[in-house]
Amino acid sequence: MSRLGSIKREPKGSSPTSIPSRTMPPPSPSLKRKLPHDEFTDSQSVANSFIRSHAPSAETWQRREEDAEPMLMEVRYRPGSFISGPQGSPSQNVDTSFAHQSFAHPTFTDIGMKLKACNDTLGDLQTLGVSHVAALPELVLVGDQSAGKSSLMSGLARVNLPRSAGVCTRCPLHIRLISSNLDRWSCTVSLQQDYDFQPIPGRKPKKSDVTNANPFPPWVKMTHRDSKTFKTIFDPSEIEEVLRWAQVAILNHNRNYEQFIPGEGPIAKEITLDVAARDTDAQFSPNIVALEIKGPGLPDLSFYDLPGVFISPEKEEDEYIVKVVRNLTREYISREKAIIMWALPMNVDSENSISLGIIRDAKAADRTIGVMTKADQLPQQNIPSWLAMFRGEKQLVGHGFFATSRPPDQPLENATKWEELFFNREVSGSSGWPSELVDFSDRCGVEVLLEYLSRQLGDAFARSLPSIKDMVYTRLQMIQKELADLPELPQNVEHEVKKSLFQFLGQMKTAIKGTEFSSEWNALNNHLQECVFKMKPTCKVKEPSLLTINLVDEASTSTPPKPRPSDSTMRGSTTPSRRQRREEVSTPVKEEASVAPLVSRASSVVGTMGTDSSPFTKYFNLGRCALDIRDIRSEILRKKRPGMPRDLVPDEVRETLCMDAVKKWEGPLETYINKTAELLEKTATAVLDESLGSLRRRLIFRECQECLRRFIGEAVASQRARLMEMYESETYQLYMMNDDAFNRYKVLEMEQLRRVRSIYRLKALTLFEWDYKVKKIEEMTEDEKTWERKKIDSHIPKIGKDPYETELEVAGFVRGYYMTAAVRFVEGITMNVNSNLFRTFRETQLDHSLDEKFKIYSHSDPSLYSKLMEEDERTAKRRQQLKGEKEKLLKAMARINDLEGSSHDAHHSQPTVVAVNSDSDMEDGVL
């Protein structure tokens, strides 16, 4: 058994992950003996199906040539692992979580192979860049500058990586290690670009530019990952040079990366690496340089290495990089499924670590593994502090601590042997590992750390796999749906173009004839009619200086009753025959609301339609106070020729007043035309979306949209000209042929004017109360109508003829003519729109216009149709991005399915998942 203390030599092609390990930090020997046996296991552990003794297993021990006798091996199964029951029996449920199926199943014995499969799959998913879809378990190596991360990383990767400061500290690295049965070693370096470089022209980034919303200026997050293979090498001695050039390429984001490939690119051939590293476009990048290393004897592991956190830059102008690096570290540490490897050198005080503060701020201490580096430089006076950390007396991290030592003067091939000798205090010429820490030698060395990391990562991935799979599948469905709206170019382009346009023409004709369009247009017509009727000119019918007259005793000449205090017009005392005009004062206005609707059609419109939603509301009051009996008198006197009878009204007066009233229709007519055009455009847009919606991002959609807009514009312009001619005809001169209609309207208007005029005359004589409210006829009860009519008929004959009877007749004439012309005007323009404008869409005019543009009824050069099916650059780029992401996610699903399938096969059960290999599988929901 003395061989157990010697260095383990791993045979060629073997994987260190096949060595069973603990899933928590190995306790010290003294603590081991005190722990109950059950505490070695965890229900979620990758190793909870068995516990091995301290004797070597058949898996881990390899016969040496000098071994003369066979060595006995011991394997113990965990107590109860084969006992039936909820904890020990094989799962009877096919839906049992993958973690239990893969690792907790009592019949699963090939843990090393399954762990390799899990870590391989996880590495594939990380390389594919699906972390934006589902959070993946990952190892993240962080630490301060000069914390020994580079040496530790080289030990983990088993390859010499750059250890000096410089360009290698200016972007993250992702290293994936894959154990291969082939003897050939290979390394593929790629650039994983998640951010776009968008500098501010003329200046470098400043510290103030770094904010929570913009953590990595001048880098801006992209919607997708752009992966570019940089170079594949087969000689480990080339890795340092290739890695350095790859980082130079990633710092020159907007240049062609191929220019920096060593041995191939023109820049790499012309200038030295040091010069290229000093002359980069960016000083730092959040984009990733990825290394996929395959070879025999490699651990199946992947991890991120972040630039070291620091306090002060070499140049003051680079102070912003301090905040950027901290933001980058904080972002990776804050990922809930990240397992943090915190590198801290043993030659400094751990409490001074900047990285520790970031870990604590992110509440990530429980997910952190402490990795002590530079153990060979441990000062004697610091031994008690590190001993307390090993013992767990300082609860800094949840996973405990490991110690490593990789002196730079040791070649890589000897580093593992030297490290084990060092921790066993067998290194000559060195003070060696302190005796106080010897009890913790089972937590010392990169190989022990590798084993622990591999199992932790595999176990975390197994537990997360069901949710990862579900999120990947959900994202695939979303991509499939979006791609369905971005169809590829059809095979028969001419057929697709013509079919789409024929479909549009048919649906357009149907829409114009349809009830929805007709209903909206009819509502617009009703709004117009309502507006024109409301614009009927109102008339002031009260004189400002009417005096009160006592008509109780017609023979009496006594002074009329004292005017009411509230009536400022009651002045003086006289008889009706001696009334005098006084100074003009404000007089009540006869409101249109006090006049009953003149035609039944107008009444129905006003009564059933509110005005709030009418586009013509602003025109309703244009006819207010348009007439005044005093102004009419002045106009008659001005236009009357000498010697004409007093009651004779010149025709010019009537025509002028009538034309002034109808000229106000120009604004409503313009609004009506515009609203009709909007209705047409809205209907056409809806039809276009329905018939050509799937081709929205193609040129045909935009061309058809433009052609349709132009056609509607021309048709509306032509219709506008016709309607303006009708308006000009109405405003040219007074004209009417339908005398019967005019006389009916005039009679109705005169009745209303005389009624209101009579009421105000009688109010002036106190025969009506001054607060008597003039109501609409239709709002009055029969008793109110009878009382009012009786009062007017009984008193009006007594006060004599109205001195403004002629002016009232002119007002009635104007209002009667207005209503006659209004009905004619509204009927005429709406009918003209229907029979001319809409006709161009219902018949073949639109067909001819599209045929002239797209040759839908004849053949044309095939290139015309191909051009019409072209798309804008933005859409093409988006489709390409979606297809690229879909391809990655399909590969991810295939890898997950392979992993689950292999687990089912190991248990002799049928796979329940079918790998996605084609688009049709996705469309059928088969995953």
Tab-separated table of C-alpha atoms in Angstrom, residues 141-544:
chain	number	residue	atom	x	y	z
A	141	LEU	CA	-12.002	31.853	-12.645
A	142	VAL	CA	-11.583	35.265	-11.014
A	143	GLY	CA	-8.892	36.955	-9.017
A	144	ASP	CA	-6.855	40.074	-8.592
A	145	GLN	CA	-3.931	40.916	-10.795
A	146	SER	CA	-0.836	38.812	-10.015
A	147	ALA	CA	-2.978	36.263	-8.168
A	148	GLY	CA	-1.431	33.361	-10.092
A	149	LYS	CA	-4.441	32.803	-12.327
A	150	SER	CA	-2.377	32.270	-15.460
A	151	SER	CA	-0.292	29.523	-13.844
A	152	LEU	CA	-3.409	27.924	-12.406
A	153	MET	CA	-5.147	28.105	-15.779
A	154	SER	CA	-2.164	26.482	-17.497
A	155	GLY	CA	-2.270	23.689	-14.941
A	156	LEU	CA	-5.996	23.139	-15.421
A	157	ALA	CA	-5.659	23.179	-19.212
A	158	ARG	CA	-2.439	21.119	-19.180
A	159	VAL	CA	-0.908	23.423	-21.700
A	160	ASN	CA	1.414	26.409	-21.520
A	161	LEU	CA	-0.663	29.590	-21.688
A	162	PRO	CA	0.649	33.175	-21.608
A	163	ARG	CA	1.664	34.143	-18.089
A	164	SER	CA	3.033	37.622	-18.657
A	165	ALA	CA	0.942	40.766	-18.394
A	166	GLY	CA	-0.246	42.525	-21.508
A	167	VAL	CA	-2.846	41.833	-24.127
A	168	CYS	CA	-3.916	38.537	-22.527
A	169	THR	CA	-5.426	40.492	-19.628
A	170	ARG	CA	-7.758	42.553	-21.830
A	171	CYS	CA	-10.563	40.114	-22.677
A	172	PRO	CA	-12.161	36.983	-21.181
A	173	LEU	CA	-11.028	33.488	-22.187
A	174	HIS	CA	-13.187	30.399	-22.436
A	175	ILE	CA	-11.231	27.178	-22.256
A	176	ARG	CA	-12.882	23.880	-23.022
A	177	LEU	CA	-10.974	20.660	-22.441
A	178	ILE	CA	-12.117	17.451	-24.139
A	179	SER	CA	-10.627	14.050	-23.455
A	180	SER	CA	-10.022	12.195	-26.696
A	181	ASN	CA	-9.158	8.602	-27.472
A	182	LEU	CA	-7.003	9.785	-30.335
A	183	ASP	CA	-3.317	10.322	-29.780
A	184	ARG	CA	-3.412	13.602	-31.653
A	185	TRP	CA	-3.606	16.836	-29.657
A	186	SER	CA	-5.459	19.814	-31.205
A	187	CYS	CA	-6.579	23.274	-30.219
A	188	THR	CA	-9.181	25.359	-32.083
A	189	VAL	CA	-9.150	29.050	-31.249
A	190	SER	CA	-12.289	31.044	-32.078
A	191	LEU	CA	-13.681	34.520	-31.496
A	192	GLN	CA	-17.069	34.684	-29.757
A	193	GLN	CA	-18.415	38.160	-30.362
A	194	ASP	CA	-21.438	39.170	-28.282
A	195	TYR	CA	-20.733	42.915	-28.365
A	196	ASP	CA	-20.335	45.456	-31.154
A	197	PHE	CA	-17.607	48.099	-31.040
A	198	GLN	CA	-19.168	51.591	-31.310
A	199	PRO	CA	-16.628	54.203	-30.210
A	200	ILE	CA	-17.358	57.915	-30.022
A	201	PRO	CA	-15.462	59.513	-32.906
A	202	GLY	CA	-12.542	61.642	-31.877
A	203	ARG	CA	-12.175	60.610	-28.235
A	204	LYS	CA	-11.396	57.694	-25.963
A	205	PRO	CA	-13.865	56.381	-23.398
A	206	LYS	CA	-13.980	58.140	-20.034
A	207	LYS	CA	-14.607	56.889	-16.542
A	208	SER	CA	-17.931	58.747	-16.539
A	209	ASP	CA	-19.031	56.769	-19.606
A	210	VAL	CA	-19.160	53.569	-17.542
A	211	THR	CA	-22.673	53.277	-16.121
A	212	ASN	CA	-25.081	50.538	-15.110
A	213	ALA	CA	-26.841	50.877	-18.456
A	214	ASN	CA	-23.541	50.983	-20.354
A	215	PRO	CA	-21.135	48.768	-18.391
A	216	PHE	CA	-18.519	48.198	-21.130
A	217	PRO	CA	-18.168	51.368	-23.224
A	218	PRO	CA	-17.701	51.661	-26.131
A	219	TRP	CA	-19.030	48.088	-26.526
A	220	VAL	CA	-22.764	47.581	-27.143
A	221	LYS	CA	-24.578	44.279	-26.628
A	222	MET	CA	-25.726	42.564	-29.840
A	223	THR	CA	-28.851	40.445	-30.222
A	224	HIS	CA	-26.874	37.377	-31.235
A	225	ARG	CA	-23.462	35.768	-30.922
A	226	ASP	CA	-21.153	35.892	-33.919
A	227	SER	CA	-18.647	33.032	-33.719
A	228	LYS	CA	-15.596	32.996	-35.960
A	229	THR	CA	-13.025	30.219	-36.108
A	230	PHE	CA	-9.615	31.839	-35.875
A	231	LYS	CA	-7.162	28.966	-36.259
A	232	THR	CA	-6.704	25.289	-35.431
A	233	ILE	CA	-3.267	24.084	-34.365
A	234	PHE	CA	-1.839	20.652	-33.578
A	235	ASP	CA	1.353	21.621	-31.793
A	236	PRO	CA	1.018	22.803	-28.157
A	237	SER	CA	4.083	25.006	-28.554
A	238	GLU	CA	2.125	27.270	-30.954
A	239	ILE	CA	-0.736	28.006	-28.584
A	240	GLU	CA	0.757	31.056	-26.923
A	241	GLU	CA	1.379	32.902	-30.186
A	242	VAL	CA	-2.013	32.009	-31.667
A	243	LEU	CA	-3.798	32.999	-28.471
A	244	ARG	CA	-2.078	36.380	-28.354
A	245	TRP	CA	-2.912	37.125	-31.996
A	246	ALA	CA	-6.534	36.054	-31.414
A	247	GLN	CA	-6.810	38.573	-28.600
A	248	VAL	CA	-5.325	41.266	-30.837
A	249	ALA	CA	-7.991	40.401	-33.438
A	250	ILE	CA	-10.800	40.636	-30.915
A	251	LEU	CA	-9.558	44.070	-29.822
A	252	ASN	CA	-9.789	45.181	-33.473
A	253	HIS	CA	-13.460	44.288	-33.795
A	254	ASN	CA	-14.223	46.283	-36.936
A	255	ARG	CA	-11.317	44.853	-38.931
A	256	ASN	CA	-11.199	41.548	-40.775
A	257	TYR	CA	-10.006	39.026	-38.199
A	258	GLU	CA	-8.288	36.976	-40.903
A	259	GLN	CA	-5.631	39.685	-41.201
A	260	PHE	CA	-4.335	38.734	-37.744
A	261	ILE	CA	-4.048	34.958	-38.198
A	262	PRO	CA	-0.388	34.099	-37.586
A	263	GLY	CA	1.369	32.719	-40.650
A	264	GLU	CA	-1.561	33.662	-42.895
A	265	GLY	CA	-2.863	37.192	-42.331
A	266	PRO	CA	-1.056	40.162	-43.902
A	267	ILE	CA	-0.873	42.133	-40.660
A	268	ALA	CA	0.495	39.146	-38.734
A	269	LYS	CA	3.141	38.771	-41.419
A	270	GLU	CA	4.148	42.439	-41.594
A	271	ILE	CA	4.429	43.562	-37.960
A	272	THR	CA	5.476	41.974	-34.718
A	273	LEU	CA	3.034	40.773	-32.103
A	274	ASP	CA	4.189	43.359	-29.548
A	275	VAL	CA	3.577	46.221	-31.981
A	276	ALA	CA	0.141	44.860	-32.918
A	277	ALA	CA	-0.774	44.491	-29.240
A	278	ARG	CA	0.084	48.132	-28.543
A	279	ASP	CA	-1.812	49.465	-31.568
A	280	THR	CA	-5.314	48.014	-31.112
A	281	ASP	CA	-8.579	49.871	-31.710
A	282	ALA	CA	-9.879	48.964	-28.249
A	283	GLN	CA	-8.025	48.746	-24.947
A	284	PHE	CA	-10.420	46.132	-23.591
A	285	SER	CA	-13.180	43.876	-24.904
A	286	PRO	CA	-15.987	41.893	-23.245
A	287	ASN	CA	-15.938	39.533	-26.247
A	288	ILE	CA	-14.450	36.113	-25.691
A	289	VAL	CA	-11.475	34.260	-27.084
A	290	ALA	CA	-12.417	30.581	-26.901
A	291	LEU	CA	-10.034	27.603	-26.879
A	292	GLU	CA	-11.308	24.093	-27.541
A	293	ILE	CA	-8.485	21.717	-26.638
A	294	LYS	CA	-8.733	18.010	-27.430
A	295	GLY	CA	-6.259	15.354	-26.530
A	296	PRO	CA	-5.584	12.182	-24.584
A	297	GLY	CA	-5.546	12.436	-20.809
A	298	LEU	CA	-7.316	15.807	-20.664
A	299	PRO	CA	-10.029	16.439	-18.096
A	300	ASP	CA	-13.524	16.987	-19.493
A	301	LEU	CA	-13.976	20.493	-18.250
A	302	SER	CA	-14.752	24.026	-19.422
A	303	PHE	CA	-14.263	27.302	-17.617
A	304	TYR	CA	-13.997	31.050	-18.125
A	305	ASP	CA	-10.928	33.019	-17.169
A	306	LEU	CA	-11.525	36.707	-16.542
A	307	PRO	CA	-8.944	39.495	-16.596
A	308	GLY	CA	-7.494	40.208	-13.186
A	309	VAL	CA	-9.203	42.891	-11.112
A	310	PHE	CA	-6.989	45.845	-10.304
A	311	ILE	CA	-7.120	49.287	-8.712
A	312	SER	CA	-4.948	51.593	-10.786
A	313	PRO	CA	-4.041	51.465	-14.486
A	314	GLU	CA	-0.622	52.253	-15.857
A	315	LYS	CA	-2.002	55.308	-17.682
A	316	GLU	CA	-4.434	57.783	-16.179
A	317	GLU	CA	-6.421	57.855	-19.409
A	318	ASP	CA	-7.225	54.151	-18.944
A	319	GLU	CA	-8.962	54.590	-15.582
A	320	TYR	CA	-12.275	53.627	-17.143
A	321	ILE	CA	-10.883	50.105	-17.701
A	322	VAL	CA	-10.758	49.616	-13.907
A	323	LYS	CA	-14.548	49.995	-13.737
A	324	VAL	CA	-15.076	47.986	-16.919
A	325	VAL	CA	-13.093	44.995	-15.599
A	326	ARG	CA	-14.997	45.109	-12.314
A	327	ASN	CA	-18.298	45.242	-14.202
A	328	LEU	CA	-17.252	42.257	-16.290
A	329	THR	CA	-16.258	40.288	-13.190
A	330	ARG	CA	-19.491	41.249	-11.454
A	331	GLU	CA	-21.563	40.173	-14.464
A	332	TYR	CA	-20.040	36.684	-14.582
A	333	ILE	CA	-20.116	36.248	-10.809
A	334	SER	CA	-23.767	37.344	-10.611
A	335	ARG	CA	-24.949	34.515	-12.858
A	336	GLU	CA	-26.953	32.290	-10.563
A	337	LYS	CA	-25.560	29.026	-11.918
A	338	ALA	CA	-21.938	30.111	-12.034
A	339	ILE	CA	-19.478	28.258	-9.804
A	340	ILE	CA	-16.768	30.733	-8.893
A	341	MET	CA	-13.084	29.796	-8.652
A	342	TRP	CA	-11.518	32.539	-6.583
A	343	ALA	CA	-7.741	32.586	-7.013
A	344	LEU	CA	-5.897	34.155	-4.100
A	345	PRO	CA	-2.125	33.958	-3.630
A	346	MET	CA	-0.822	32.640	-0.314
A	347	ASN	CA	1.882	35.287	-0.124
A	348	VAL	CA	-0.681	38.068	0.562
A	349	ASP	CA	-3.547	38.632	2.976
A	350	SER	CA	-6.796	37.184	1.629
A	351	GLU	CA	-8.899	39.915	3.228
A	352	ASN	CA	-7.273	42.479	0.903
A	353	SER	CA	-8.622	40.761	-2.206
A	354	ILE	CA	-10.649	43.066	-4.454
A	355	SER	CA	-12.346	40.029	-5.999
A	356	LEU	CA	-13.622	38.901	-2.592
A	357	GLY	CA	-15.499	42.179	-2.218
A	358	ILE	CA	-17.174	41.700	-5.587
A	359	ILE	CA	-18.087	38.109	-4.668
A	360	ARG	CA	-19.660	39.254	-1.420
A	361	ASP	CA	-21.564	42.089	-3.081
A	362	ALA	CA	-23.015	39.611	-5.584
A	363	LYS	CA	-24.066	37.224	-2.755
A	364	ALA	CA	-22.040	34.520	-4.487
A	365	ALA	CA	-19.867	33.327	-1.586
A	366	ASP	CA	-21.850	30.087	-1.242
A	367	ARG	CA	-21.086	29.285	-4.898
A	368	THR	CA	-17.384	30.002	-4.569
A	369	ILE	CA	-14.386	27.673	-4.382
A	370	GLY	CA	-11.282	29.194	-2.865
A	371	VAL	CA	-8.130	28.281	-4.801
A	372	MET	CA	-4.928	29.178	-2.977
A	373	THR	CA	-2.086	29.774	-5.423
A	374	LYS	CA	1.640	30.264	-4.942
A	375	ALA	CA	1.715	27.854	-2.024
A	376	ASP	CA	5.484	27.635	-2.376
A	377	GLN	CA	5.708	31.335	-1.447
A	378	LEU	CA	3.722	31.083	1.801
A	379	PRO	CA	5.382	33.248	4.503
A	380	GLN	CA	5.871	31.524	7.861
A	381	GLN	CA	3.981	34.215	9.749
A	382	ASN	CA	0.844	33.726	7.604
A	383	ILE	CA	0.495	29.978	8.311
A	384	PRO	CA	-2.045	30.392	11.173
A	385	SER	CA	-4.342	32.474	8.976
A	386	TRP	CA	-4.353	29.927	6.139
A	387	LEU	CA	-4.744	27.051	8.582
A	388	ALA	CA	-7.919	28.692	9.906
A	389	MET	CA	-9.225	28.949	6.382
A	390	PHE	CA	-8.539	25.265	5.683
A	391	ARG	CA	-10.312	24.290	8.886
A	392	GLY	CA	-13.355	26.377	7.972
A	393	GLU	CA	-12.924	28.731	10.893
A	394	LYS	CA	-13.130	31.629	8.425
A	395	GLN	CA	-16.349	31.096	6.489
A	396	LEU	CA	-15.316	33.040	3.409
A	397	VAL	CA	-16.623	30.670	0.731
A	398	GLY	CA	-19.151	27.875	0.567
A	399	HIS	CA	-17.012	25.212	-1.125
A	400	GLY	CA	-13.940	25.521	1.060
A	401	PHE	CA	-10.351	25.903	-0.113
A	402	PHE	CA	-7.825	24.071	-2.269
A	403	ALA	CA	-4.110	24.795	-2.496
A	404	THR	CA	-1.966	24.750	-5.636
A	405	SER	CA	1.638	25.448	-6.485
A	406	ARG	CA	2.897	25.904	-10.009
A	407	PRO	CA	6.247	27.702	-9.937
A	408	PRO	CA	7.071	29.376	-13.270
A	409	ASP	CA	10.490	27.722	-13.372
A	410	GLN	CA	8.920	24.274	-13.595
A	411	PRO	CA	8.177	22.901	-17.077
A	412	LEU	CA	4.620	21.772	-17.645
A	413	GLU	CA	5.453	18.097	-18.019
A	414	ASN	CA	7.053	18.057	-14.571
A	415	ALA	CA	4.642	20.407	-12.814
A	416	THR	CA	2.218	17.738	-11.553
A	417	LYS	CA	4.961	15.559	-10.131
A	418	TRP	CA	6.729	18.537	-8.579
A	419	GLU	CA	3.461	19.735	-7.004
A	420	GLU	CA	2.729	16.396	-5.368
A	421	LEU	CA	6.253	16.118	-4.043
A	422	PHE	CA	5.959	19.645	-2.720
A	423	PHE	CA	2.755	19.004	-0.793
A	424	ASN	CA	4.260	15.740	0.535
A	425	ARG	CA	7.269	17.751	1.767
A	426	GLU	CA	9.609	15.782	-0.482
A	427	VAL	CA	10.951	18.609	-2.643
A	428	SER	CA	14.662	18.996	-2.131
A	429	GLY	CA	16.158	22.408	-1.662
A	430	SER	CA	12.931	23.960	-0.491
A	431	SER	CA	11.275	24.582	2.809
A	432	GLY	CA	8.325	22.690	1.368
A	433	TRP	CA	4.782	22.587	2.596
A	434	PRO	CA	4.391	23.582	6.276
A	435	SER	CA	3.913	20.634	8.616
A	436	GLU	CA	0.870	22.375	10.124
A	437	LEU	CA	-0.941	21.957	6.798
A	438	VAL	CA	0.045	18.387	6.011
A	439	ASP	CA	-3.299	17.036	7.216
A	440	PHE	CA	-4.954	18.881	4.324
A	441	SER	CA	-2.838	17.357	1.567
A	442	ASP	CA	-5.972	15.717	0.107
A	443	ARG	CA	-7.077	19.244	-0.851
A	444	CYS	CA	-3.825	20.173	-2.421
A	445	GLY	CA	-2.811	20.043	-6.053
A	446	VAL	CA	-4.291	20.925	-9.411
A	447	GLU	CA	-5.257	17.312	-10.100
A	448	VAL	CA	-7.417	17.143	-6.966
A	449	LEU	CA	-8.972	20.477	-7.871
A	450	LEU	CA	-9.674	19.278	-11.413
A	451	GLU	CA	-11.482	16.224	-10.164
A	452	TYR	CA	-13.600	18.278	-7.798
A	453	LEU	CA	-14.435	20.916	-10.401
A	454	SER	CA	-15.403	18.338	-12.994
A	455	ARG	CA	-17.852	16.640	-10.666
A	456	GLN	CA	-19.332	19.860	-9.370
A	457	LEU	CA	-19.922	21.118	-12.879
A	458	GLY	CA	-21.408	17.844	-14.129
A	459	ASP	CA	-23.663	17.541	-11.113
A	460	ALA	CA	-24.947	21.117	-11.502
A	461	PHE	CA	-25.587	20.557	-15.195
A	462	ALA	CA	-27.500	17.340	-14.547
A	463	ARG	CA	-29.792	19.114	-12.109
A	464	SER	CA	-30.376	21.990	-14.515
A	465	LEU	CA	-30.864	19.913	-17.652
A	466	PRO	CA	-34.700	19.652	-17.589
A	467	SER	CA	-35.165	23.425	-17.326
A	468	ILE	CA	-32.425	24.054	-19.914
A	469	LYS	CA	-34.110	21.724	-22.358
A	470	ASP	CA	-37.491	23.353	-21.820
A	471	MET	CA	-36.131	26.862	-22.401
A	472	VAL	CA	-34.214	25.820	-25.507
A	473	TYR	CA	-37.345	24.192	-26.937
A	474	THR	CA	-39.458	27.272	-26.155
A	475	ARG	CA	-36.939	29.513	-27.884
A	476	LEU	CA	-36.910	27.213	-30.912
A	477	GLN	CA	-40.654	27.573	-31.227
A	478	MET	CA	-40.389	31.364	-31.069
A	479	ILE	CA	-37.708	31.381	-33.771
A	480	GLN	CA	-39.777	29.075	-35.963
A	481	LYS	CA	-42.736	31.419	-35.653
A	482	GLU	CA	-40.678	34.503	-36.497
A	483	LEU	CA	-39.058	32.763	-39.461
A	484	ALA	CA	-42.529	31.920	-40.739
A	485	ASP	CA	-43.077	35.675	-41.122
A	486	LEU	CA	-39.807	35.935	-43.056
A	487	PRO	CA	-40.331	33.338	-45.790
A	488	GLU	CA	-37.593	32.374	-48.175
A	489	LEU	CA	-37.774	33.290	-51.861
A	490	PRO	CA	-40.350	30.972	-53.495
A	491	GLN	CA	-39.432	28.689	-56.348
A	492	ASN	CA	-41.855	30.171	-58.929
A	493	VAL	CA	-41.393	33.869	-58.290
A	494	GLU	CA	-43.643	35.106	-61.139
A	495	HIS	CA	-46.502	32.902	-59.991
A	496	GLU	CA	-46.198	34.093	-56.389
A	497	VAL	CA	-46.116	37.769	-57.412
A	498	LYS	CA	-49.166	37.522	-59.642
A	499	LYS	CA	-51.080	35.352	-57.201
A	500	SER	CA	-50.514	37.862	-54.394
A	501	LEU	CA	-51.571	40.814	-56.530
A	502	PHE	CA	-54.687	39.064	-57.871
A	503	GLN	CA	-55.599	38.245	-54.305
A	504	PHE	CA	-55.167	41.884	-53.324
A	505	LEU	CA	-57.356	43.162	-56.198
A	506	GLY	CA	-60.135	40.732	-55.376
A	507	GLN	CA	-60.111	41.561	-51.689
A	508	MET	CA	-59.990	45.299	-52.428
A	509	LYS	CA	-63.144	45.143	-54.572
A	510	THR	CA	-64.877	43.084	-51.906
A	511	ALA	CA	-63.856	45.529	-49.162
A	512	ILE	CA	-65.166	48.601	-51.032
A	513	LYS	CA	-68.475	46.851	-51.581
A	514	GLY	CA	-68.551	45.443	-48.066
A	515	THR	CA	-70.787	46.506	-45.223
A	516	GLU	CA	-67.920	47.612	-42.963
A	517	PHE	CA	-66.630	50.168	-45.456
A	518	SER	CA	-70.143	51.289	-46.391
A	519	SER	CA	-71.062	51.729	-42.744
A	520	GLU	CA	-68.041	53.914	-42.012
A	521	TRP	CA	-68.571	56.003	-45.118
A	522	ASN	CA	-72.283	56.409	-44.377
A	523	ALA	CA	-71.408	57.628	-40.878
A	524	LEU	CA	-69.064	60.196	-42.449
A	525	ASN	CA	-71.883	61.324	-44.761
A	526	ASN	CA	-74.221	61.734	-41.800
A	527	HIS	CA	-71.616	63.786	-39.968
A	528	LEU	CA	-71.287	66.048	-43.001
A	529	GLN	CA	-75.038	66.489	-43.281
A	530	GLU	CA	-75.304	67.212	-39.574
A	531	CYS	CA	-72.563	69.842	-39.900
A	532	VAL	CA	-74.115	71.584	-42.914
A	533	PHE	CA	-77.523	71.727	-41.214
A	534	LYS	CA	-75.999	73.095	-38.004
A	535	MET	CA	-74.276	75.815	-40.037
A	536	LYS	CA	-77.658	77.270	-41.040
A	537	PRO	CA	-77.410	81.024	-40.285
A	538	THR	CA	-79.027	82.116	-37.040
A	539	CYS	CA	-80.765	85.479	-36.769
A	540	LYS	CA	-81.006	88.175	-34.094
A	541	VAL	CA	-84.676	89.102	-33.877
A	542	LYS	CA	-84.727	91.442	-30.844
A	543	GLU	CA	-84.264	95.190	-30.958
A	544	PRO	CA	-81.991	96.548	-28.244
